[in-house]
Amino acid sequence: MEKYFSPSFSFFLFFTNLLLVILLHLPTSLPITSLVPKCHEDDRSALLEFKESFRYPITSYTSRYFQTTSHKVKLEPWKLDSCGMLEGGEGNYCTWDGVQCDAESGHVIGLDICCTGLHASINSSSRGFLRLVHLRKLNLAYTNLDRSPIPYAIGNLPGLTSLNLSNCELAGQIPELILSLTSLSTLDLSYNDGLELVKPSLEDLALRLTKLEILDLSNVNIPSALPYAITSSPSLTSLTLAECGLEGRLPPSVFSLPNLQVLDIYGNDLSGELPTSVSNLTELILLDLSYNRFQGRIPRFSDTPQLRFLNLRNNMFTGAIPSSLRNVSKLEYLSLANNHLTGQIPSQIANLGQLTILDLSCNMLSGEVLLHKFLELKNLETLHIGYNDLSVLTSYNTTTTSHPSKLLAVSLAHCNLREFPKLLLSLQRLSVLGLSSNKIQGEVPMWFQNVSRQSLVYLKLSNNSLTGFEGNPVNLKWANLAYLDLSFNKLQGPLPAPPDSISIYLASNNRFSGDIPPLLCSMEFIEMLDLAHNNFSGVIPRCFSNLTRTLDFLSLNNNNLQGEILQVPGKNCSVRVLDLHSNQLQGKLPRSLSNCTGLEFLNVGNNMINDTFPSWLGTSTNLRALVLRSNRFHGSIEEPETNSEFQSLQIIDISSNDFEDFLPAKYFRYWTSMRESITEGQKYFHVVNTIRTSHRVFGNQSLMDIVALAGLTVETKGMEVKYAEILGYLQAIDFSGNNFRGEIPESIADLKGLRSLNFSDNNLSGPIPPTLGGMTNLESLDLSGNGLSGEIPQQLSQLYFLEFFNVSNNRLSGPIPQGRQFYTFKNTSYEGNERLCGVPLSRACDSGAASSPSYSRNQKGDSGTGVQLGWKGSLVGYAVGFISASVIGHRMMTSELDWFSNAVAFVEQRKWW
Ligand SMILES: *[C@@H]1O[C@H](CO)[C@@H](O)[C@H](O)[C@H]1NC(C)=O
Ligand SMILES: *[C@@H]1O[C@H](CO)[C@@H](O)[C@H](O)[C@H]1NC(C)=O
Ligand SMILES: *[C@@H]1O[C@H](CO)[C@@H](O)[C@H](O)[C@H]1NC(C)=O
Ligand SMILES: *[C@@H]1O[C@H](CO)[C@@H](O)[C@H](O)[C@H]1NC(C)=O
Ligand SMILES: *[C@@H]1O[C@H](CO)[C@@H](O)[C@H](O)[C@H]1NC(C)=O
Ligand SMILES: *[C@@H]1O[C@H](CO)[C@@H](O)[C@H](O)[C@H]1NC(C)=O
Ligand SMILES: *[C@@H]1O[C@H](CO)[C@@H](O)[C@H](O)[C@H]1NC(C)=O
């Protein structure tokens, strides 16, 4: 399951790291007793064998779940030829890093090789640690075990009290023999997404391992309900079963576990109402039920002096926020986001003096909210109440603050704000501020331009009605800003320059005019720049060439820019998305673009570029979309030089140019990325894999995440679509409006992933190849305005997803295919072909030629394709298609939430690491 960093997650990170820090400062080696430990040959050789199973060289391990590298065991010094040589002296294995011995017997009782990130083998022929029969504690977390199963020989270690194999890339069924480890009090097999717990089951585990105190099986596949038997482990203090595929309801008894302090089952499929016993938890410190399908009301909370972390986000809870929350007076984290909660925010929340993170966003909460009330929460660092039906009142007298606010992150998106909240003046430490989708009008006042001048890192002001910045500053004053979103306002005049620290600057869909200020060239960290849909004129500043070293994403489309496209100096070009369409750019496509090896999306449509087909881009192995439409491209498309040209291409639109000669039949053979449709799974695989990470601002995130986060869109045919969505959904060819001649090559039919094929308005002749009937993903086929002859192949009736079909103005003859989709096409699809006959034309075919319809009209409704059509139909008839507006609306909302979560997570990381 793909999940963005959530506040809950960063909170965990914070705790685990705090723990780590504490642990690191404790004395790590055992007290050296006067007794020199004995050396045991068996233990020595087992350790060395274990060391041998690690594969060098050391490659750094990166995981979004674990980012610190401070705690690394050093295996290199593990050397000892024999016990005899160094009996008891310096170099005894008991002194090796990560090894713990029993002070008396000298046997190895603890092995902590956590976090090396190395690959190691634990297969049957390299047993290593499995021979250390006296082991009590074993921690191999973050060792890459190459998707091997947990060895049966784990049963050789009956004395184990603690086993930690988290994040080890283990796979397969958890072996039965694990049930023989009855002394286990800690078992952590989390985040091995190939592991399964079916036989033995979670129930078996609960019944047999009765001494368990800490159990973490997150991300292990456990396709069952949470068993009642879980209550047979009365010693359990911490139960973590996040993202396990658990289903069904929660057994009420889980809340009767007398010692339970942590219950984390986020991201499962558990449903139903919460048992009332939840209010009885006197020991619970952390309760995370987020990302499930729980419904009904949030139960009453009785007086628990303990609960500090409560996460119920992304469920289906209804009703009001219970005022009994005031009883949970130690609460530090509270998220009820993304439910269906109604009513007002209870005033009792102000009693939760320990609250650090409060997220009530995305519900249906209503009523007036006095923003300054939240300032009474002295410890509050994160506040998110956006996307409700609240009216947030901001009138506030700053002189009444009794204590400095700790607020770091505030989102008031979609809160009916009509002005900048004055209260912000009292926030000295603010790093993240979201005020998007409000009704703020006029200029950004001077006082606001001075808010949190040093601390602000993320600022989102998009979707308001701002017209300018008071005082017309050339430079904005926030000294450490990394993210600025001003898009979708009415900002006019010259573009203000952000500080040099900026990484993402989004200012599209405004009324900025004049030249693009060369001041932008000092943005040495810039990764995304979006100035689309403004009135910028003049040329692209020459210094922008230098920005291509850091720029991932540059969008200047829909302006009035002139002159040539920017050159790329040298090989260090990091541009992945370059969108310059709908300007008045001239000259040729700069050949130096071939040095942008990561280029994925190039759109220079609607300009005045005078060039030949850029076959030199064929070697760009990442190029997925090439849009050259409506320019002055000309000449014939020559045969490709190698057999791997444009191998990643999904979308090519060279329409409305002056290309001539034959269609490039050979190229069609090499466009392997169009051969299969993109499935949901591949979609992520594709995007996540091709993409370099945007290191500075967002850590290990994919372009998909970043684009979603930034809410960047591309406009086609009046519809806005996210870049990532286009690349995630669409495979299309548009060669329309050129002078191609000759026949449609059969090789086109190999591109079975295509959803849209447009060869209209050329001089093509000959027949329509019957093999087009095998392009089963086609939703749109336009061959109109050519000189095609012969019959329309009956095979085309197999195109079940075809929503748009146009063969008008050709020289086609004979019967129109009948059945399925062909019942939906109108006369206009066929007009201008004198000799076509059959439905829907009034010209009947003579009985000999008529094809017999294979399906009656009645059958169409229950043909089983209806649902898919409804969804897929949104792409119909467009070259570079679009997704329906409702989908976009939904995505905009979720990406707004993700934006905030990501920003907060980032700030938290910076804060604690
Ligand atoms: C087990 O691991 C060792 C050491 O990495 C390797 O040489 C051997 O091929 C592996 N055996 C099997 C059966 O995978
Ligand atoms: C397992 O080890 C990892 C890495 O040291 C640690 O973060 C995690 O908390 C450990 N699990 C348990 C249950 O202690
Ligand atoms: C709460 O706990 C007490 C004592 O364990 C028990 O008697 C009572 O039935 C529980 N209440 C609920 C609602 O589970
Ligand atoms: C703000 O509060 C101070 C002290 O309570 C008071 O003197 C002042 O008049 C208030 N200002 C406004 C604008 O309400
Ligand atoms: C690009 O950067 C180089 C080195 O920093 C500098 O010398 C050059 O003037 C810059 N080019 C432009 C057009 O700004
Ligand atoms: C790519 O960069 C290299 C190194 O600066 C340069 O020599 C080469 O000419 C560039 N390629 C093109 C096509 O500009
Ligand atoms: C394209 O450029 C060539 C010279 O390079 C010129 O002869 C031709 O007229 C130009 N075509 C158009 C449409 O501007």
PDB file of N, CA and C in Angstrom, residues 260-333:
ATOM      1  N   LEU A 260      -2.209  -3.714  27.978  1.00  0.00           N
ATOM      2  CA  LEU A 260      -1.967  -3.160  26.646  1.00  0.00           C
ATOM      3  C   LEU A 260      -1.726  -1.648  26.675  1.00  0.00           C
ATOM      4  N   GLN A 261      -0.579  -1.264  26.115  1.00  0.00           N
ATOM      5  CA  GLN A 261      -0.251   0.164  26.055  1.00  0.00           C
ATOM      6  C   GLN A 261      -0.275   0.708  24.633  1.00  0.00           C
ATOM      7  N   VAL A 262       0.025  -0.182  23.680  1.00  0.00           N
ATOM      8  CA  VAL A 262       0.066   0.260  22.288  1.00  0.00           C
ATOM      9  C   VAL A 262      -0.805  -0.665  21.459  1.00  0.00           C
ATOM     10  N   LEU A 263      -1.783  -0.101  20.766  1.00  0.00           N
ATOM     11  CA  LEU A 263      -2.580  -0.882  19.826  1.00  0.00           C
ATOM     12  C   LEU A 263      -2.600  -0.129  18.504  1.00  0.00           C
ATOM     13  N   ASP A 264      -1.908  -0.699  17.518  1.00  0.00           N
ATOM     14  CA  ASP A 264      -1.768  -0.025  16.240  1.00  0.00           C
ATOM     15  C   ASP A 264      -2.177  -0.985  15.139  1.00  0.00           C
ATOM     16  N   ILE A 265      -3.337  -0.741  14.555  1.00  0.00           N
ATOM     17  CA  ILE A 265      -3.798  -1.619  13.473  1.00  0.00           C
ATOM     18  C   ILE A 265      -4.171  -0.785  12.259  1.00  0.00           C
ATOM     19  N   TYR A 266      -3.401   0.248  12.000  1.00  0.00           N
ATOM     20  CA  TYR A 266      -3.755   1.119  10.882  1.00  0.00           C
ATOM     21  C   TYR A 266      -3.618   0.384   9.541  1.00  0.00           C
ATOM     22  N   GLY A 267      -4.431   0.815   8.594  1.00  0.00           N
ATOM     23  CA  GLY A 267      -4.290   0.296   7.238  1.00  0.00           C
ATOM     24  C   GLY A 267      -4.713  -1.144   7.061  1.00  0.00           C
ATOM     25  N   ASN A 268      -5.776  -1.576   7.725  1.00  0.00           N
ATOM     26  CA  ASN A 268      -6.332  -2.896   7.466  1.00  0.00           C
ATOM     27  C   ASN A 268      -7.724  -2.726   6.874  1.00  0.00           C
ATOM     28  N   ASP A 269      -8.493  -3.777   6.935  1.00  0.00           N
ATOM     29  CA  ASP A 269      -9.817  -3.692   6.335  1.00  0.00           C
ATOM     30  C   ASP A 269     -10.864  -3.983   7.421  1.00  0.00           C
ATOM     31  N   LEU A 270     -10.541  -3.615   8.617  1.00  0.00           N
ATOM     32  CA  LEU A 270     -11.454  -3.889   9.745  1.00  0.00           C
ATOM     33  C   LEU A 270     -12.632  -2.937   9.696  1.00  0.00           C
ATOM     34  N   SER A 271     -13.806  -3.449   9.967  1.00  0.00           N
ATOM     35  CA  SER A 271     -14.995  -2.617   9.819  1.00  0.00           C
ATOM     36  C   SER A 271     -15.900  -2.723  11.046  1.00  0.00           C
ATOM     37  N   GLY A 272     -17.069  -2.131  10.923  1.00  0.00           N
ATOM     38  CA  GLY A 272     -18.032  -2.187  12.023  1.00  0.00           C
ATOM     39  C   GLY A 272     -17.821  -1.055  13.013  1.00  0.00           C
ATOM     40  N   GLU A 273     -18.655  -1.062  14.027  1.00  0.00           N
ATOM     41  CA  GLU A 273     -18.535  -0.014  15.047  1.00  0.00           C
ATOM     42  C   GLU A 273     -17.470  -0.409  16.056  1.00  0.00           C
ATOM     43  N   LEU A 274     -16.938   0.569  16.727  1.00  0.00           N
ATOM     44  CA  LEU A 274     -15.949   0.260  17.756  1.00  0.00           C
ATOM     45  C   LEU A 274     -16.671  -0.264  18.978  1.00  0.00           C
ATOM     46  N   PRO A 275     -16.129  -1.343  19.583  1.00  0.00           N
ATOM     47  CA  PRO A 275     -16.768  -1.833  20.805  1.00  0.00           C
ATOM     48  C   PRO A 275     -16.697  -0.779  21.910  1.00  0.00           C
ATOM     49  N   THR A 276     -17.728  -0.743  22.739  1.00  0.00           N
ATOM     50  CA  THR A 276     -17.746   0.274  23.790  1.00  0.00           C
ATOM     51  C   THR A 276     -16.604   0.061  24.785  1.00  0.00           C
ATOM     52  N   SER A 277     -16.087  -1.176  24.811  1.00  0.00           N
ATOM     53  CA  SER A 277     -14.997  -1.455  25.749  1.00  0.00           C
ATOM     54  C   SER A 277     -13.789  -0.566  25.498  1.00  0.00           C
ATOM     55  N   VAL A 278     -13.756   0.085  24.340  1.00  0.00           N
ATOM     56  CA  VAL A 278     -12.610   0.939  24.038  1.00  0.00           C
ATOM     57  C   VAL A 278     -12.455   2.045  25.084  1.00  0.00           C
ATOM     58  N   SER A 279     -13.576   2.405  25.682  1.00  0.00           N
ATOM     59  CA  SER A 279     -13.507   3.508  26.643  1.00  0.00           C
ATOM     60  C   SER A 279     -12.923   3.076  27.973  1.00  0.00           C
ATOM     61  N   ASN A 280     -12.649   1.786  28.075  1.00  0.00           N
ATOM     62  CA  ASN A 280     -12.217   1.230  29.347  1.00  0.00           C
ATOM     63  C   ASN A 280     -10.710   1.093  29.482  1.00  0.00           C
ATOM     64  N   LEU A 281     -10.006   1.583  28.486  1.00  0.00           N
ATOM     65  CA  LEU A 281      -8.577   1.287  28.435  1.00  0.00           C
ATOM     66  C   LEU A 281      -7.793   2.206  29.351  1.00  0.00           C
ATOM     67  N   THR A 282      -7.464   1.690  30.453  1.00  0.00           N
ATOM     68  CA  THR A 282      -6.775   2.562  31.384  1.00  0.00           C
ATOM     69  C   THR A 282      -5.283   2.612  31.148  1.00  0.00           C
ATOM     70  N   GLU A 283      -4.733   1.578  30.498  1.00  0.00           N
ATOM     71  CA  GLU A 283      -3.281   1.522  30.303  1.00  0.00           C
ATOM     72  C   GLU A 283      -2.844   2.078  28.951  1.00  0.00           C
ATOM     73  N   LEU A 284      -3.775   2.114  27.992  1.00  0.00           N
ATOM     74  CA  LEU A 284      -3.394   2.421  26.613  1.00  0.00           C
ATOM     75  C   LEU A 284      -2.735   3.797  26.474  1.00  0.00           C
ATOM     76  N   ILE A 285      -1.610   3.811  25.782  1.00  0.00           N
ATOM     77  CA  ILE A 285      -0.903   5.057  25.508  1.00  0.00           C
ATOM     78  C   ILE A 285      -1.098   5.466  24.058  1.00  0.00           C
ATOM     79  N   LEU A 286      -1.117   4.448  23.186  1.00  0.00           N
ATOM     80  CA  LEU A 286      -1.242   4.738  21.772  1.00  0.00           C
ATOM     81  C   LEU A 286      -2.340   3.886  21.151  1.00  0.00           C
ATOM     82  N   LEU A 287      -3.254   4.544  20.472  1.00  0.00           N
ATOM     83  CA  LEU A 287      -4.304   3.821  19.753  1.00  0.00           C
ATOM     84  C   LEU A 287      -4.371   4.364  18.330  1.00  0.00           C
ATOM     85  N   ASP A 288      -4.005   3.501  17.376  1.00  0.00           N
ATOM     86  CA  ASP A 288      -4.036   3.919  15.977  1.00  0.00           C
ATOM     87  C   ASP A 288      -4.931   2.961  15.197  1.00  0.00           C
ATOM     88  N   LEU A 289      -6.102   3.457  14.848  1.00  0.00           N
ATOM     89  CA  LEU A 289      -7.058   2.649  14.071  1.00  0.00           C
ATOM     90  C   LEU A 289      -7.275   3.273  12.700  1.00  0.00           C
ATOM     91  N   SER A 290      -6.339   4.112  12.290  1.00  0.00           N
ATOM     92  CA  SER A 290      -6.535   4.881  11.057  1.00  0.00           C
ATOM     93  C   SER A 290      -6.509   3.997   9.815  1.00  0.00           C
ATOM     94  N   TYR A 291      -7.064   4.527   8.730  1.00  0.00           N
ATOM     95  CA  TYR A 291      -7.095   3.819   7.456  1.00  0.00           C
ATOM     96  C   TYR A 291      -7.731   2.444   7.580  1.00  0.00           C
ATOM     97  N   ASN A 292      -8.911   2.404   8.179  1.00  0.00           N
ATOM     98  CA  ASN A 292      -9.736   1.197   8.176  1.00  0.00           C
ATOM     99  C   ASN A 292     -11.117   1.602   7.715  1.00  0.00           C
ATOM    100  N   ARG A 293     -12.119   0.787   8.017  1.00  0.00           N
ATOM    101  CA  ARG A 293     -13.466   1.153   7.599  1.00  0.00           C
ATOM    102  C   ARG A 293     -14.415   1.187   8.786  1.00  0.00           C
ATOM    103  N   PHE A 294     -13.917   1.623   9.916  1.00  0.00           N
ATOM    104  CA  PHE A 294     -14.766   1.701  11.096  1.00  0.00           C
ATOM    105  C   PHE A 294     -15.840   2.755  10.891  1.00  0.00           C
ATOM    106  N   GLN A 295     -17.005   2.485  11.463  1.00  0.00           N
ATOM    107  CA  GLN A 295     -18.099   3.420  11.269  1.00  0.00           C
ATOM    108  C   GLN A 295     -18.838   3.647  12.590  1.00  0.00           C
ATOM    109  N   GLY A 296     -19.927   4.349  12.499  1.00  0.00           N
ATOM    110  CA  GLY A 296     -20.676   4.659  13.713  1.00  0.00           C
ATOM    111  C   GLY A 296     -20.035   5.821  14.445  1.00  0.00           C
ATOM    112  N   ARG A 297     -20.482   6.014  15.658  1.00  0.00           N
ATOM    113  CA  ARG A 297     -19.978   7.155  16.404  1.00  0.00           C
ATOM    114  C   ARG A 297     -18.654   6.846  17.081  1.00  0.00           C
ATOM    115  N   ILE A 298     -17.920   7.856  17.358  1.00  0.00           N
ATOM    116  CA  ILE A 298     -16.699   7.683  18.140  1.00  0.00           C
ATOM    117  C   ILE A 298     -17.141   7.467  19.582  1.00  0.00           C
ATOM    118  N   PRO A 299     -16.714   6.347  20.212  1.00  0.00           N
ATOM    119  CA  PRO A 299     -17.235   6.054  21.555  1.00  0.00           C
ATOM    120  C   PRO A 299     -16.810   7.099  22.582  1.00  0.00           C
ATOM    121  N   ARG A 300     -17.523   7.049  23.661  1.00  0.00           N
ATOM    122  CA  ARG A 300     -17.217   7.924  24.778  1.00  0.00           C
ATOM    123  C   ARG A 300     -15.880   7.531  25.385  1.00  0.00           C
ATOM    124  N   PHE A 301     -15.142   8.471  25.793  1.00  0.00           N
ATOM    125  CA  PHE A 301     -13.894   8.142  26.478  1.00  0.00           C
ATOM    126  C   PHE A 301     -14.044   8.408  27.953  1.00  0.00           C
ATOM    127  N   SER A 302     -13.784   7.347  28.749  1.00  0.00           N
ATOM    128  CA  SER A 302     -13.831   7.585  30.187  1.00  0.00           C
ATOM    129  C   SER A 302     -12.484   8.174  30.595  1.00  0.00           C
ATOM    130  N   ASP A 303     -12.369   8.424  31.823  1.00  0.00           N
ATOM    131  CA  ASP A 303     -11.198   9.086  32.342  1.00  0.00           C
ATOM    132  C   ASP A 303      -9.968   8.180  32.209  1.00  0.00           C
ATOM    133  N   THR A 304      -9.181   8.301  31.165  1.00  0.00           N
ATOM    134  CA  THR A 304      -7.938   7.527  31.107  1.00  0.00           C
ATOM    135  C   THR A 304      -6.810   8.574  31.336  1.00  0.00           C
ATOM    136  N   PRO A 305      -5.948   8.346  32.404  1.00  0.00           N
ATOM    137  CA  PRO A 305      -4.802   9.229  32.597  1.00  0.00           C
ATOM    138  C   PRO A 305      -3.657   8.895  31.688  1.00  0.00           C
ATOM    139  N   GLN A 306      -3.972   8.029  30.763  1.00  0.00           N
ATOM    140  CA  GLN A 306      -2.771   7.549  30.045  1.00  0.00           C
ATOM    141  C   GLN A 306      -2.714   7.897  28.564  1.00  0.00           C
ATOM    142  N   LEU A 307      -3.830   7.808  27.824  1.00  0.00           N
ATOM    143  CA  LEU A 307      -3.787   7.875  26.355  1.00  0.00           C
ATOM    144  C   LEU A 307      -3.116   9.158  25.850  1.00  0.00           C
ATOM    145  N   ARG A 308      -2.085   8.969  24.996  1.00  0.00           N
ATOM    146  CA  ARG A 308      -1.375  10.137  24.485  1.00  0.00           C
ATOM    147  C   ARG A 308      -1.475  10.279  22.970  1.00  0.00           C
ATOM    148  N   PHE A 309      -1.791   9.164  22.324  1.00  0.00           N
ATOM    149  CA  PHE A 309      -1.803   9.182  20.864  1.00  0.00           C
ATOM    150  C   PHE A 309      -3.086   8.527  20.383  1.00  0.00           C
ATOM    151  N   LEU A 310      -3.919   9.275  19.696  1.00  0.00           N
ATOM    152  CA  LEU A 310      -5.185   8.732  19.202  1.00  0.00           C
ATOM    153  C   LEU A 310      -5.340   9.095  17.733  1.00  0.00           C
ATOM    154  N   ASN A 311      -5.299   8.073  16.886  1.00  0.00           N
ATOM    155  CA  ASN A 311      -5.418   8.320  15.449  1.00  0.00           C
ATOM    156  C   ASN A 311      -6.565   7.498  14.882  1.00  0.00           C
ATOM    157  N   LEU A 312      -7.620   8.195  14.485  1.00  0.00           N
ATOM    158  CA  LEU A 312      -8.785   7.529  13.896  1.00  0.00           C
ATOM    159  C   LEU A 312      -9.015   7.995  12.462  1.00  0.00           C
ATOM    160  N   ARG A 313      -8.000   8.599  11.839  1.00  0.00           N
ATOM    161  CA  ARG A 313      -8.219   9.217  10.539  1.00  0.00           C
ATOM    162  C   ARG A 313      -8.529   8.175   9.461  1.00  0.00           C
ATOM    163  N   ASN A 314      -9.130   8.650   8.388  1.00  0.00           N
ATOM    164  CA  ASN A 314      -9.488   7.800   7.260  1.00  0.00           C
ATOM    165  C   ASN A 314     -10.297   6.580   7.661  1.00  0.00           C
ATOM    166  N   ASN A 315     -11.417   6.849   8.328  1.00  0.00           N
ATOM    167  CA  ASN A 315     -12.432   5.838   8.566  1.00  0.00           C
ATOM    168  C   ASN A 315     -13.761   6.424   8.118  1.00  0.00           C
ATOM    169  N   MET A 316     -14.851   5.877   8.609  1.00  0.00           N
ATOM    170  CA  MET A 316     -16.161   6.387   8.203  1.00  0.00           C
ATOM    171  C   MET A 316     -16.994   6.771   9.415  1.00  0.00           C
ATOM    172  N   PHE A 317     -16.320   7.294  10.415  1.00  0.00           N
ATOM    173  CA  PHE A 317     -17.036   7.685  11.628  1.00  0.00           C
ATOM    174  C   PHE A 317     -18.010   8.826  11.336  1.00  0.00           C
ATOM    175  N   THR A 318     -19.147   8.754  11.993  1.00  0.00           N
ATOM    176  CA  THR A 318     -20.158   9.796  11.819  1.00  0.00           C
ATOM    177  C   THR A 318     -20.484  10.424  13.177  1.00  0.00           C
ATOM    178  N   GLY A 319     -21.384  11.385  13.155  1.00  0.00           N
ATOM    179  CA  GLY A 319     -21.785  12.019  14.404  1.00  0.00           C
ATOM    180  C   GLY A 319     -20.794  13.088  14.822  1.00  0.00           C
ATOM    181  N   ALA A 320     -20.961  13.528  16.052  1.00  0.00           N
ATOM    182  CA  ALA A 320     -20.156  14.647  16.534  1.00  0.00           C
ATOM    183  C   ALA A 320     -18.865  14.165  17.191  1.00  0.00           C
ATOM    184  N   ILE A 321     -17.928  15.061  17.318  1.00  0.00           N
ATOM    185  CA  ILE A 321     -16.715  14.763  18.086  1.00  0.00           C
ATOM    186  C   ILE A 321     -17.133  14.727  19.553  1.00  0.00           C
ATOM    187  N   PRO A 322     -16.904  13.593  20.256  1.00  0.00           N
ATOM    188  CA  PRO A 322     -17.419  13.510  21.622  1.00  0.00           C
ATOM    189  C   PRO A 322     -16.723  14.487  22.568  1.00  0.00           C
ATOM    190  N   SER A 323     -17.528  15.134  23.363  1.00  0.00           N
ATOM    191  CA  SER A 323     -16.926  16.082  24.308  1.00  0.00           C
ATOM    192  C   SER A 323     -16.164  15.340  25.402  1.00  0.00           C
ATOM    193  N   SER A 324     -16.439  14.038  25.513  1.00  0.00           N
ATOM    194  CA  SER A 324     -15.708  13.242  26.509  1.00  0.00           C
ATOM    195  C   SER A 324     -14.214  13.201  26.232  1.00  0.00           C
ATOM    196  N   LEU A 325     -13.803  13.693  25.065  1.00  0.00           N
ATOM    197  CA  LEU A 325     -12.373  13.746  24.775  1.00  0.00           C
ATOM    198  C   LEU A 325     -11.617  14.518  25.850  1.00  0.00           C
ATOM    199  N   ARG A 326     -12.344  15.419  26.506  1.00  0.00           N
ATOM    200  CA  ARG A 326     -11.662  16.217  27.535  1.00  0.00           C
ATOM    201  C   ARG A 326     -11.124  15.334  28.653  1.00  0.00           C
ATOM    202  N   ASN A 327     -11.715  14.109  28.777  1.00  0.00           N
ATOM    203  CA  ASN A 327     -11.221  13.178  29.793  1.00  0.00           C
ATOM    204  C   ASN A 327      -9.837  12.633  29.467  1.00  0.00           C
ATOM    205  N   VAL A 328      -9.505  12.684  28.202  1.00  0.00           N
ATOM    206  CA  VAL A 328      -8.217  12.123  27.790  1.00  0.00           C
ATOM    207  C   VAL A 328      -7.182  13.234  27.899  1.00  0.00           C
ATOM    208  N   SER A 329      -6.924  13.615  29.096  1.00  0.00           N
ATOM    209  CA  SER A 329      -6.230  14.887  29.291  1.00  0.00           C
ATOM    210  C   SER A 329      -4.748  14.841  28.924  1.00  0.00           C
ATOM    211  N   LYS A 330      -4.203  13.630  28.744  1.00  0.00           N
ATOM    212  CA  LYS A 330      -2.782  13.576  28.384  1.00  0.00           C
ATOM    213  C   LYS A 330      -2.545  13.498  26.884  1.00  0.00           C
ATOM    214  N   LEU A 331      -3.627  13.594  26.124  1.00  0.00           N
ATOM    215  CA  LEU A 331      -3.521  13.432  24.682  1.00  0.00           C
ATOM    216  C   LEU A 331      -2.502  14.409  24.066  1.00  0.00           C
ATOM    217  N   GLU A 332      -1.600  13.844  23.284  1.00  0.00           N
ATOM    218  CA  GLU A 332      -0.619  14.678  22.589  1.00  0.00           C
ATOM    219  C   GLU A 332      -0.880  14.714  21.091  1.00  0.00           C
ATOM    220  N   TYR A 333      -1.444  13.617  20.602  1.00  0.00           N
ATOM    221  CA  TYR A 333      -1.720  13.533  19.169  1.00  0.00           C
ATOM    222  C   TYR A 333      -3.173  13.157  18.986  1.00  0.00           C
TER     223      TYR A 333
END
